[in-house]
């Protein structure tokens, strides 16, 4: 990696933390992002990179923010915001004063962004953008919507934060429950983005980071079974990471992975979290999703997959959390139990026109169409999926499937 590329990577790695910290001061996400962008541009233009990139960016971004606030267009808010900044100390330790300790800055910021005054999907999207640093295109993919629609959603959320004067501060612990659902959803979707991006093009450290945060929440809130369920779900998915890519970097589907490369200690940790969650007798979607993944993990021990059990779990999950992705995954389990024709009939009954830009829909249809012998339609479905710009590992896999279908 070149020096300039490494510097850019360091800047982007620091971005979520610094933007959120600036937003906490300015109470204006747009201003925070603009200030960081200017600071990053200035950093990349330096002949000699600073020793402490994050600290340098924070100092410069604060100056940029003050300059912007003091401009004519921000006259009304300039005095108050500039005073807030000028009164502060120039260290990250004083940027965010919190009434309760969460032993991780990024997790604190996710809680702060997930304010209950904003609709859950909007606050989750905001947290994914500001704290997790995901590009809008990646956030749109996990929400199965278009990039312009997601951009508008995030913009509206920022406007709501600004106009409502929502404070960027961590609530007292007794109010954490009001934000927990959105916090868990943020971590789930951030991990989903990393999981889809098996080659780590967006952020190679994102999957590990989300796994770490999920485990931390499970430790902080051991009385919340869904927090335990999410930690188990991510741990089970991470247990298979070493087996997900072949020698050319193409994705390997779960059913074709070498179970000898799975992490058995991780599987055991996930099972322990699920046992802890079960004590509370309050089942939820994360516990069911973890149970599905644990059922898949059993293949490493007995060599078979209990598809009937997986289908039953998806039936329960679809009731708890109806949605197109759950329905598609249920269809693939149904294909194993009742055959591809039944599964395809179920998929075609879904309102697929609403999810025309959702790549998993076309991949699932291609799979089922090919299994029913409709090769031409399967090729067309794969072509639709490939047009939708899949991550590199998935693209290589889909292109191979396309070649195999062409040979039939």
Tab-separated table of C-alpha atoms in Angstrom:
chain	number	residue	atom	x	y	z
A	1	UNK	CA	0.000	0.000	0.000
A	2	UNK	CA	1.392	3.444	-0.948
A	3	UNK	CA	2.030	6.101	1.727
A	4	UNK	CA	-0.837	8.238	0.400
A	5	UNK	CA	-3.199	5.282	0.296
A	6	UNK	CA	-2.218	4.330	3.840
A	7	UNK	CA	-2.816	7.900	5.022
A	8	UNK	CA	-6.234	7.928	3.352
A	9	UNK	CA	-7.043	4.619	5.058
A	10	UNK	CA	-6.052	6.038	8.451
A	11	UNK	CA	-8.231	9.094	7.836
A	12	UNK	CA	-11.254	6.985	6.896
A	13	UNK	CA	-10.697	4.722	9.891
A	14	UNK	CA	-10.833	7.768	12.172
A	15	UNK	CA	-13.836	9.286	10.394
A	16	UNK	CA	-16.759	7.677	12.314
A	17	UNK	CA	-15.298	8.542	15.704
A	18	UNK	CA	-14.391	12.094	14.788
A	19	UNK	CA	-17.577	12.941	12.898
A	20	UNK	CA	-19.673	11.699	15.776
A	21	UNK	CA	-17.566	13.636	18.249
A	22	UNK	CA	-17.873	16.804	16.177
A	23	UNK	CA	-21.600	16.235	15.843
A	24	UNK	CA	-21.848	15.953	19.610
A	25	UNK	CA	-20.383	19.439	19.863
A	26	UNK	CA	-22.000	21.111	16.894
A	27	UNK	CA	-25.364	19.333	17.071
A	28	UNK	CA	-25.287	19.404	13.287
A	29	UNK	CA	-24.236	16.279	11.397
A	30	UNK	CA	-23.858	18.042	8.081
A	31	UNK	CA	-21.518	20.596	9.607
A	32	UNK	CA	-19.562	17.804	11.295
A	33	UNK	CA	-19.163	15.858	8.058
A	34	UNK	CA	-18.182	18.985	6.138
A	35	UNK	CA	-15.568	19.910	8.731
A	36	UNK	CA	-14.093	16.418	8.676
A	37	UNK	CA	-14.022	16.372	4.855
A	38	UNK	CA	-12.099	19.649	4.801
A	39	UNK	CA	-9.685	18.415	7.454
A	40	UNK	CA	-9.095	15.163	5.574
A	41	UNK	CA	-8.426	17.035	2.334
A	42	UNK	CA	-5.918	19.222	4.168
A	43	UNK	CA	-4.257	16.168	5.702
A	44	UNK	CA	-3.886	14.413	2.357
A	45	UNK	CA	-2.285	17.553	0.917
A	46	UNK	CA	0.490	17.628	3.529
A	47	UNK	CA	4.003	16.839	2.368
A	48	UNK	CA	4.709	15.076	5.654
A	49	UNK	CA	1.845	13.180	7.312
A	50	UNK	CA	1.184	13.975	10.989
A	51	UNK	CA	2.351	11.499	13.606
A	52	UNK	CA	-1.102	11.244	15.164
A	53	UNK	CA	-3.534	11.369	12.294
A	54	UNK	CA	-6.712	11.260	14.392
A	55	UNK	CA	-5.652	14.032	16.744
A	56	UNK	CA	-4.473	16.183	13.845
A	57	UNK	CA	-7.762	15.715	11.975
A	58	UNK	CA	-9.757	16.580	15.093
A	59	UNK	CA	-7.851	19.795	15.686
A	60	UNK	CA	-8.151	20.951	12.087
A	61	UNK	CA	-11.798	19.897	11.799
A	62	UNK	CA	-12.654	21.894	14.906
A	63	UNK	CA	-11.033	24.961	13.369
A	64	UNK	CA	-12.897	24.391	10.114
A	65	UNK	CA	-16.143	24.027	12.020
A	66	UNK	CA	-15.564	27.235	13.941
A	67	UNK	CA	-14.795	29.054	10.694
A	68	UNK	CA	-17.978	27.744	9.141
A	69	UNK	CA	-20.074	28.595	12.155
A	70	UNK	CA	-18.715	32.096	12.153
A	71	UNK	CA	-19.557	32.596	8.489
A	72	UNK	CA	-22.364	34.822	7.364
A	73	UNK	CA	-24.650	31.924	6.443
A	74	UNK	CA	-24.449	30.507	9.968
A	75	UNK	CA	-24.698	33.874	11.730
A	76	UNK	CA	-27.605	32.907	13.984
A	77	UNK	CA	-25.921	29.868	15.483
A	78	UNK	CA	-22.344	31.086	15.289
A	79	UNK	CA	-22.021	32.678	18.665
A	80	UNK	CA	-23.445	29.811	20.711
A	81	UNK	CA	-21.726	26.969	18.852
A	82	UNK	CA	-18.365	28.697	18.674
A	83	UNK	CA	-18.546	29.421	22.380
A	84	UNK	CA	-19.239	25.754	23.042
A	85	UNK	CA	-16.160	24.765	21.111
A	86	UNK	CA	-13.921	27.488	22.462
A	87	UNK	CA	-14.780	26.542	26.008
A	88	UNK	CA	-13.779	22.923	25.461
A	89	UNK	CA	-10.414	21.307	25.944
A	90	UNK	CA	-8.538	20.128	22.882
A	91	UNK	CA	-8.410	16.484	23.803
A	92	UNK	CA	-10.684	13.642	22.733
A	93	UNK	CA	-11.186	12.710	26.357
A	94	UNK	CA	-13.249	15.837	26.897
A	95	UNK	CA	-15.146	15.744	23.624
A	96	UNK	CA	-17.984	13.677	24.989
A	97	UNK	CA	-18.762	13.709	28.675
A	98	UNK	CA	-20.975	10.773	29.518
A	99	UNK	CA	-23.048	10.142	32.626
A	100	UNK	CA	-22.635	6.345	32.451
A	101	UNK	CA	-19.663	4.395	31.348
A	102	UNK	CA	-19.763	2.175	28.274
A	103	UNK	CA	-16.189	0.972	27.871
A	104	UNK	CA	-15.991	1.679	24.161
A	105	UNK	CA	-16.224	4.955	22.305
A	106	UNK	CA	-17.869	3.575	19.172
A	107	UNK	CA	-20.539	1.715	21.137
A	108	UNK	CA	-21.290	4.862	23.133
A	109	UNK	CA	-21.725	6.762	19.902
A	110	UNK	CA	-24.109	4.149	18.491
A	111	UNK	CA	-26.262	4.546	21.609
A	112	UNK	CA	-26.114	8.318	21.177
A	113	UNK	CA	-27.150	8.195	17.504
A	114	UNK	CA	-30.042	5.799	18.170
A	115	UNK	CA	-32.224	8.504	19.703
A	116	UNK	CA	-35.822	7.302	20.215
A	117	UNK	CA	-37.256	10.553	18.813
A	118	UNK	CA	-36.261	9.375	15.320
A	119	UNK	CA	-37.908	6.434	13.523
A	120	UNK	CA	-35.931	3.247	14.128
A	121	UNK	CA	-34.900	2.675	10.507
A	122	UNK	CA	-33.798	6.299	10.165
A	123	UNK	CA	-31.743	6.305	13.349
A	124	UNK	CA	-30.183	2.980	12.422
A	125	UNK	CA	-29.257	4.308	8.982
A	126	UNK	CA	-27.827	7.402	10.625
A	127	UNK	CA	-25.707	5.333	12.991
A	128	UNK	CA	-24.479	3.141	10.141
A	129	UNK	CA	-23.405	6.236	8.223
A	130	UNK	CA	-21.992	8.370	11.017
A	131	UNK	CA	-20.566	5.856	13.479
A	132	UNK	CA	-19.899	2.752	11.406
A	133	UNK	CA	-18.679	4.729	8.403
A	134	UNK	CA	-20.592	2.715	5.815
A	135	UNK	CA	-21.124	4.317	2.411
A	136	UNK	CA	-24.731	5.130	1.536
A	137	UNK	CA	-24.669	2.498	-1.223
A	138	UNK	CA	-23.857	-0.252	1.300
A	139	UNK	CA	-26.540	0.963	3.723
A	140	UNK	CA	-29.082	0.964	0.882
A	141	UNK	CA	-28.193	-2.667	0.072
A	142	UNK	CA	-28.825	-3.952	3.588
A	143	UNK	CA	-32.140	-2.074	3.721
A	144	UNK	CA	-33.065	-3.405	0.255
A	145	UNK	CA	-33.697	0.066	-1.104
A	146	UNK	CA	-32.145	2.380	-3.658
A	147	UNK	CA	-29.178	4.618	-2.932
A	148	UNK	CA	-31.141	7.863	-3.624
A	149	UNK	CA	-33.934	6.728	-1.286
A	150	UNK	CA	-31.454	5.916	1.455
A	151	UNK	CA	-29.668	9.220	0.947
A	152	UNK	CA	-32.984	11.017	1.434
A	153	UNK	CA	-33.741	8.968	4.545
A	154	UNK	CA	-30.426	9.883	6.131
A	155	UNK	CA	-30.836	13.526	5.136
A	156	UNK	CA	-34.285	13.657	6.724
A	157	UNK	CA	-32.917	12.080	9.898
A	158	UNK	CA	-30.179	14.698	10.090
A	159	UNK	CA	-32.731	17.450	9.581
A	160	UNK	CA	-34.894	16.008	12.343
A	161	UNK	CA	-31.918	15.934	14.690
A	162	UNK	CA	-31.034	19.527	13.880
A	163	UNK	CA	-34.531	21.016	13.908
A	164	UNK	CA	-35.629	19.183	17.036
A	165	UNK	CA	-32.461	20.153	18.855
A	166	UNK	CA	-31.848	16.502	19.770
A	167	UNK	CA	-28.892	16.317	22.083
A	168	UNK	CA	-26.012	14.034	21.174
A	169	UNK	CA	-25.511	12.619	24.601
A	170	UNK	CA	-25.772	9.226	26.238
A	171	UNK	CA	-28.894	8.790	28.396
A	172	UNK	CA	-28.803	7.385	31.891
A	173	UNK	CA	-28.578	3.618	32.046
A	174	UNK	CA	-32.238	3.253	32.974
A	175	UNK	CA	-33.108	4.664	29.522
A	176	UNK	CA	-30.751	2.440	27.516
A	177	UNK	CA	-33.612	0.034	26.858
A	178	UNK	CA	-35.386	2.710	24.792
A	179	UNK	CA	-32.496	2.554	22.332
A	180	UNK	CA	-31.472	-1.085	22.548
A	181	UNK	CA	-33.542	-2.338	19.595
A	182	UNK	CA	-32.009	0.257	17.260
A	183	UNK	CA	-28.522	-0.364	18.657
A	184	UNK	CA	-28.816	-4.115	18.034
A	185	UNK	CA	-30.219	-3.487	14.553
A	186	UNK	CA	-27.318	-1.152	13.758
A	187	UNK	CA	-24.760	-3.770	14.744
A	188	UNK	CA	-26.667	-6.504	12.906
A	189	UNK	CA	-26.850	-4.509	9.679
A	190	UNK	CA	-23.250	-3.324	9.902
A	191	UNK	CA	-22.200	-6.953	10.259
A	192	UNK	CA	-24.524	-7.923	7.396
A	193	UNK	CA	-22.773	-5.357	5.195
A	194	UNK	CA	-19.415	-6.831	6.179
A	195	UNK	CA	-20.714	-10.373	5.621
A	196	UNK	CA	-21.924	-9.503	2.115
A	197	UNK	CA	-18.545	-7.923	1.485
A	198	UNK	CA	-16.617	-11.159	2.096
A	199	UNK	CA	-13.475	-9.802	0.451
A	200	UNK	CA	-13.414	-6.797	2.804
A	201	UNK	CA	-13.559	-4.122	0.125
A	202	UNK	CA	-15.512	-1.649	2.280
A	203	UNK	CA	-13.688	-2.148	5.572
A	204	UNK	CA	-11.683	-5.342	6.238
A	205	UNK	CA	-11.963	-4.804	9.999
A	206	UNK	CA	-15.711	-4.152	10.126
A	207	UNK	CA	-16.837	-7.747	10.771
A	208	UNK	CA	-14.455	-8.178	13.704
A	209	UNK	CA	-15.432	-4.776	15.082
A	210	UNK	CA	-19.148	-5.577	15.022
A	211	UNK	CA	-18.518	-8.975	16.588
A	212	UNK	CA	-16.575	-7.261	19.355
A	213	UNK	CA	-19.352	-4.732	19.991
A	214	UNK	CA	-22.036	-7.430	20.023
A	215	UNK	CA	-20.040	-9.386	22.592
A	216	UNK	CA	-19.599	-6.224	24.650
A	217	UNK	CA	-23.349	-5.561	24.734
A	218	UNK	CA	-23.948	-9.152	25.810
A	219	UNK	CA	-21.519	-8.566	28.661
A	220	UNK	CA	-23.010	-5.177	29.589
A	221	UNK	CA	-26.629	-6.364	29.409
A	222	UNK	CA	-26.635	-10.077	30.348
A	223	UNK	CA	-30.307	-9.776	31.324
A	224	UNK	CA	-31.301	-8.943	27.721
A	225	UNK	CA	-31.813	-12.241	25.835
A	226	UNK	CA	-31.920	-10.561	22.443
A	227	UNK	CA	-28.535	-8.953	23.087
A	228	UNK	CA	-27.209	-12.440	23.875
A	229	UNK	CA	-28.937	-13.753	20.758
A	230	UNK	CA	-27.293	-11.173	18.504
A	231	UNK	CA	-23.873	-11.903	19.989
A	232	UNK	CA	-24.432	-15.616	19.310
A	233	UNK	CA	-25.696	-14.947	15.786
A	234	UNK	CA	-22.644	-12.912	14.808
A	235	UNK	CA	-20.252	-15.312	16.516
A	236	UNK	CA	-21.715	-18.232	14.557
A	237	UNK	CA	-21.409	-16.346	11.284
A	238	UNK	CA	-17.831	-15.381	12.138
A	239	UNK	CA	-17.001	-19.001	12.960
A	240	UNK	CA	-17.191	-19.743	9.217
A	241	UNK	CA	-15.184	-16.801	7.899
A	242	UNK	CA	-12.066	-18.857	7.152
A	243	UNK	CA	-14.099	-21.133	4.888
A	244	UNK	CA	-15.994	-18.476	2.926
A	245	UNK	CA	-13.570	-17.811	0.050
A	246	UNK	CA	-11.892	-20.139	-2.422
A	247	UNK	CA	-8.391	-19.843	-3.870
A	248	UNK	CA	-9.370	-17.076	-6.320
A	249	UNK	CA	-11.400	-15.112	-3.769
A	250	UNK	CA	-14.840	-16.282	-4.896
A	251	UNK	CA	-17.566	-16.770	-2.294
A	252	UNK	CA	-18.247	-20.365	-1.210
A	253	UNK	CA	-21.898	-21.012	-0.289
A	254	UNK	CA	-22.522	-22.321	3.225
A	255	UNK	CA	-23.628	-25.756	1.994
A	256	UNK	CA	-20.320	-26.240	0.136
A	257	UNK	CA	-17.921	-25.000	2.816
A	258	UNK	CA	-15.267	-27.248	4.336
A	259	UNK	CA	-16.508	-27.630	7.909
A	260	UNK	CA	-12.992	-28.549	8.992
A	261	UNK	CA	-12.115	-24.867	8.595
A	262	UNK	CA	-14.866	-23.634	10.923
A	263	UNK	CA	-13.932	-22.205	14.319
A	264	UNK	CA	-15.272	-24.655	16.895
A	265	UNK	CA	-14.381	-22.500	19.904
A	266	UNK	CA	-16.523	-19.717	18.433
A	267	UNK	CA	-19.403	-22.135	17.896
A	268	UNK	CA	-19.164	-23.221	21.526
A	269	UNK	CA	-19.131	-19.605	22.761
A	270	UNK	CA	-22.246	-18.873	20.694
A	271	UNK	CA	-23.990	-21.937	22.094
A	272	UNK	CA	-23.198	-20.767	25.640
A	273	UNK	CA	-24.720	-17.332	24.945
A	274	UNK	CA	-27.835	-19.024	23.549
A	275	UNK	CA	-28.137	-21.139	26.679
A	276	UNK	CA	-27.885	-17.978	28.801
A	277	UNK	CA	-30.596	-16.303	26.693
A	278	UNK	CA	-32.918	-19.298	26.929
A	279	UNK	CA	-33.055	-18.973	30.722
A	280	UNK	CA	-35.214	-15.850	30.379
A	281	UNK	CA	-37.854	-17.647	28.250
A	282	UNK	CA	-38.331	-14.562	26.068
A	283	UNK	CA	-37.673	-15.677	22.516
A	284	UNK	CA	-36.980	-13.042	19.875
A	285	UNK	CA	-35.741	-12.794	16.290
A	286	UNK	CA	-32.045	-12.761	17.144
A	287	UNK	CA	-32.339	-15.910	19.207
A	288	UNK	CA	-34.226	-17.639	16.383
A	289	UNK	CA	-31.687	-16.509	13.775
A	290	UNK	CA	-28.893	-17.773	16.008
A	291	UNK	CA	-30.736	-21.092	16.368
A	292	UNK	CA	-30.877	-21.391	12.567
A	293	UNK	CA	-27.146	-20.797	12.312
A	294	UNK	CA	-26.447	-23.255	15.125
A	295	UNK	CA	-28.497	-25.865	13.273
A	296	UNK	CA	-26.297	-25.290	10.220
A	297	UNK	CA	-23.235	-25.618	12.455
A	298	UNK	CA	-24.294	-29.140	13.437
A	299	UNK	CA	-23.204	-30.291	9.971
A	300	UNK	CA	-19.643	-30.037	11.263
A	301	UNK	CA	-20.449	-32.717	13.854
A	302	UNK	CA	-22.859	-35.162	12.188
A	303	UNK	CA	-22.306	-34.377	8.502
A	304	UNK	CA	-25.958	-33.566	7.784
A	305	UNK	CA	-28.207	-30.513	7.811
A	306	UNK	CA	-31.617	-30.744	9.479
A	307	UNK	CA	-33.572	-28.746	6.896
A	308	UNK	CA	-36.924	-29.534	8.497
A	309	UNK	CA	-35.757	-27.887	11.725
A	310	UNK	CA	-34.395	-24.922	9.802
A	311	UNK	CA	-37.681	-24.515	7.926
A	312	UNK	CA	-39.625	-24.574	11.196
A	313	UNK	CA	-37.351	-21.912	12.629
A	314	UNK	CA	-37.792	-19.742	9.530
A	315	UNK	CA	-41.566	-20.121	9.863
A	316	UNK	CA	-41.307	-18.755	13.388
A	317	UNK	CA	-38.920	-16.015	12.328
A	318	UNK	CA	-41.164	-14.918	9.469
A	319	UNK	CA	-43.963	-14.505	11.979
A	320	UNK	CA	-41.761	-12.459	14.339
A	321	UNK	CA	-40.025	-10.377	11.732
A	322	UNK	CA	-41.769	-10.478	8.354
A	323	UNK	CA	-39.633	-9.240	5.479
A	324	UNK	CA	-38.362	-10.163	2.029
A	325	UNK	CA	-34.971	-11.503	3.138
A	326	UNK	CA	-36.475	-13.793	5.752
A	327	UNK	CA	-39.025	-14.959	3.164
A	328	UNK	CA	-36.290	-15.680	0.615
A	329	UNK	CA	-34.218	-17.657	3.080
A	330	UNK	CA	-37.326	-19.569	4.139
A	331	UNK	CA	-37.918	-20.397	0.467
A	332	UNK	CA	-34.430	-21.892	0.155
A	333	UNK	CA	-35.089	-24.066	3.213
A	334	UNK	CA	-38.479	-25.016	1.770
A	335	UNK	CA	-36.731	-26.139	-1.427
A	336	UNK	CA	-34.681	-28.618	0.599
A	337	UNK	CA	-37.753	-30.016	2.362
A	338	UNK	CA	-40.500	-29.938	-0.293
A	339	UNK	CA	-38.594	-29.334	-3.509
A	340	UNK	CA	-37.671	-26.362	-5.669
A	341	UNK	CA	-41.103	-26.121	-7.324
A	342	UNK	CA	-42.864	-25.376	-4.037
A	343	UNK	CA	-40.175	-22.895	-3.077
A	344	UNK	CA	-40.354	-21.120	-6.422
A	345	UNK	CA	-44.121	-20.876	-6.182
A	346	UNK	CA	-43.705	-19.272	-2.748
A	347	UNK	CA	-41.095	-16.796	-4.012
A	348	UNK	CA	-43.207	-15.791	-7.016
A	349	UNK	CA	-46.087	-15.039	-4.625
A	350	UNK	CA	-43.992	-12.379	-2.865
A	351	UNK	CA	-44.317	-8.693	-3.875
A	352	UNK	CA	-41.030	-8.890	-5.774
A	353	UNK	CA	-41.747	-5.782	-7.847
A	354	UNK	CA	-41.101	-3.763	-4.693
A	355	UNK	CA	-37.591	-5.220	-4.455
A	356	UNK	CA	-36.451	-5.111	-8.074
A	357	UNK	CA	-33.100	-3.638	-7.043
A	358	UNK	CA	-32.495	-6.216	-4.325
A	359	UNK	CA	-29.772	-8.576	-5.545
A	360	UNK	CA	-30.634	-11.469	-3.177
A	361	UNK	CA	-34.075	-11.731	-4.786
A	362	UNK	CA	-32.575	-12.427	-8.209
A	363	UNK	CA	-29.936	-14.785	-6.823
A	364	UNK	CA	-32.572	-16.820	-4.990
A	365	UNK	CA	-34.802	-16.963	-8.074
A	366	UNK	CA	-31.855	-18.050	-10.226
A	367	UNK	CA	-31.083	-20.848	-7.778
A	368	UNK	CA	-34.644	-22.131	-7.734
A	369	UNK	CA	-35.245	-21.695	-11.469
A	370	UNK	CA	-32.099	-23.666	-12.258
A	371	UNK	CA	-33.187	-26.465	-9.936
A	372	UNK	CA	-36.565	-26.670	-11.689
A	373	UNK	CA	-34.827	-26.937	-15.067
A	374	UNK	CA	-35.743	-23.463	-16.318
A	375	UNK	CA	-32.165	-22.648	-17.254
A	376	UNK	CA	-32.938	-19.726	-19.563
A	377	UNK	CA	-34.918	-17.899	-16.842
A	378	UNK	CA	-32.193	-18.732	-14.324
A	379	UNK	CA	-29.572	-17.129	-16.583
A	380	UNK	CA	-31.734	-14.011	-16.905
A	381	UNK	CA	-32.114	-13.803	-13.112
A	382	UNK	CA	-28.349	-14.106	-12.668
A	383	UNK	CA	-27.804	-11.377	-15.234
A	384	UNK	CA	-30.127	-9.115	-13.228
A	385	UNK	CA	-28.123	-9.872	-10.088
A	386	UNK	CA	-24.796	-9.161	-11.791
A	387	UNK	CA	-26.045	-5.796	-13.053
A	388	UNK	CA	-26.660	-4.748	-9.444
A	389	UNK	CA	-22.944	-4.432	-8.672
A	390	UNK	CA	-22.289	-7.293	-6.224
A	391	UNK	CA	-19.183	-7.202	-4.027
A	392	UNK	CA	-16.114	-8.821	-5.557
A	393	UNK	CA	-16.363	-12.238	-3.857
A	394	UNK	CA	-20.027	-12.625	-4.733
A	395	UNK	CA	-19.451	-11.392	-8.276
A	396	UNK	CA	-16.825	-14.081	-8.889
A	397	UNK	CA	-19.223	-16.718	-7.553
A	398	UNK	CA	-22.173	-15.512	-9.634
A	399	UNK	CA	-20.063	-15.276	-12.783
A	400	UNK	CA	-19.015	-18.894	-12.273
A	401	UNK	CA	-22.657	-19.916	-11.850
A	402	UNK	CA	-23.493	-18.017	-15.034
A	403	UNK	CA	-20.807	-19.878	-16.959
A	404	UNK	CA	-22.044	-23.217	-15.627
A	405	UNK	CA	-25.611	-22.392	-16.679
A	406	UNK	CA	-24.406	-21.365	-20.129
A	407	UNK	CA	-22.850	-24.795	-20.564
A	408	UNK	CA	-26.189	-26.565	-20.041
